[in-house]
């Protein structure tokens, strides 16, 4: 009964616009392109000098905005077809943010590479979920691999992750299983408070439908723990739009369907008994790509103009073609103590390496310096400096 009341209060709050202020909530009431105030606001930003940072911020905002509009259409307007159009947009913007963004942040060869935008993993959950909810498994795999590559230190779009981003971690670990894209055990900032999610992951492919129903109920209770949060809370599920849709549970169930497993046909938990949840779960057709994708062409055009080579394959340093690189990799620690790896100050990756925890290590006298975790850097330019015991 408490859960039903919580959901009713939540729906009432969303209908009122709470906790959004009036000048924020109106964004969801009109069609995207018909909302002159919003369009003009974005246009003003678009006329400014577009940096790589702004590209990621824009596309991330557009994906999350479309995801919110999808939920608004499902819950308040009860416009399922309109909601699916918004979901399609969220999926496409997620691809722009993480796939094109990863491509760019790996390949920039200017000073912007050192100062590139690194997204917070706490914002990744709705974007990643949108690819699966849209049944776009190709996009889901690309985006998941981009995020996992960043966790594994071969890309940079979300850095090494965020230990508080438990929902994102849950979905990524789930997708890493079905896409056979392992996550490194050492390099990422692995999640805390993860016992429930770990239990679900250990049993994600169970054939026991009753066990699945039990896991779903526990996950739904976990999702509702966020009901007391506000927009100011630095948590993954902080807005009423995200609180009312159990998107990570839908991802879990859709993954099971994708690999040929049966799911319960109904659920006891009120969070899972909402009509739109059933609509998403039972529709396994890939959503048609939205022809109208506001600002996509403009963003990509501006990015290409500012960084013409962003999408070209970046020349990775080889470790055997130049003698000095071989010598460098065989360098020994002159004495026991802590060392720091660094690059020349003017090197485009110098600042990035300076803040990387893998640049610090302790070695015994005559140990060979270890470069694990630093593979994305120009190894030929790295030097190790003794910084004390």
mmCIF file with all atom_site columns, C-alpha atoms in Angstrom, residues 92 185 191 208 287 307:
data_model
loop_
_atom_site.group_PDB
_atom_site.id
_atom_site.type_symbol
_atom_site.label_atom_id
_atom_site.label_alt_id
_atom_site.label_comp_id
_atom_site.label_asym_id
_atom_site.label_entity_id
_atom_site.label_seq_id
_atom_site.pdbx_PDB_ins_code
_atom_site.Cartn_x
_atom_site.Cartn_y
_atom_site.Cartn_z
_atom_site.occupancy
_atom_site.B_iso_or_equiv
_atom_site.pdbx_formal_charge
_atom_site.auth_seq_id
_atom_site.auth_comp_id
_atom_site.auth_asym_id
_atom_site.auth_atom_id
_atom_site.pdbx_PDB_model_num
ATOM 1 C CA . UNK A 1 92  ? 19.986 8.599   -31.587 1.00 0.00 ? 92  UNK A CA 1
ATOM 2 C CA . UNK A 1 185 ? 38.854 -5.653  -12.715 1.00 0.00 ? 185 UNK A CA 1
ATOM 3 C CA . UNK A 1 191 ? 30.711 0.523   -7.751  1.00 0.00 ? 191 UNK A CA 1
ATOM 4 C CA . UNK A 1 208 ? 13.328 -19.917 -13.152 1.00 0.00 ? 208 UNK A CA 1
ATOM 5 C CA . UNK A 1 287 ? 11.968 1.845   -33.234 1.00 0.00 ? 287 UNK A CA 1
ATOM 6 C CA . UNK A 1 307 ? 38.060 19.620  -35.645 1.00 0.00 ? 307 UNK A CA 1
#
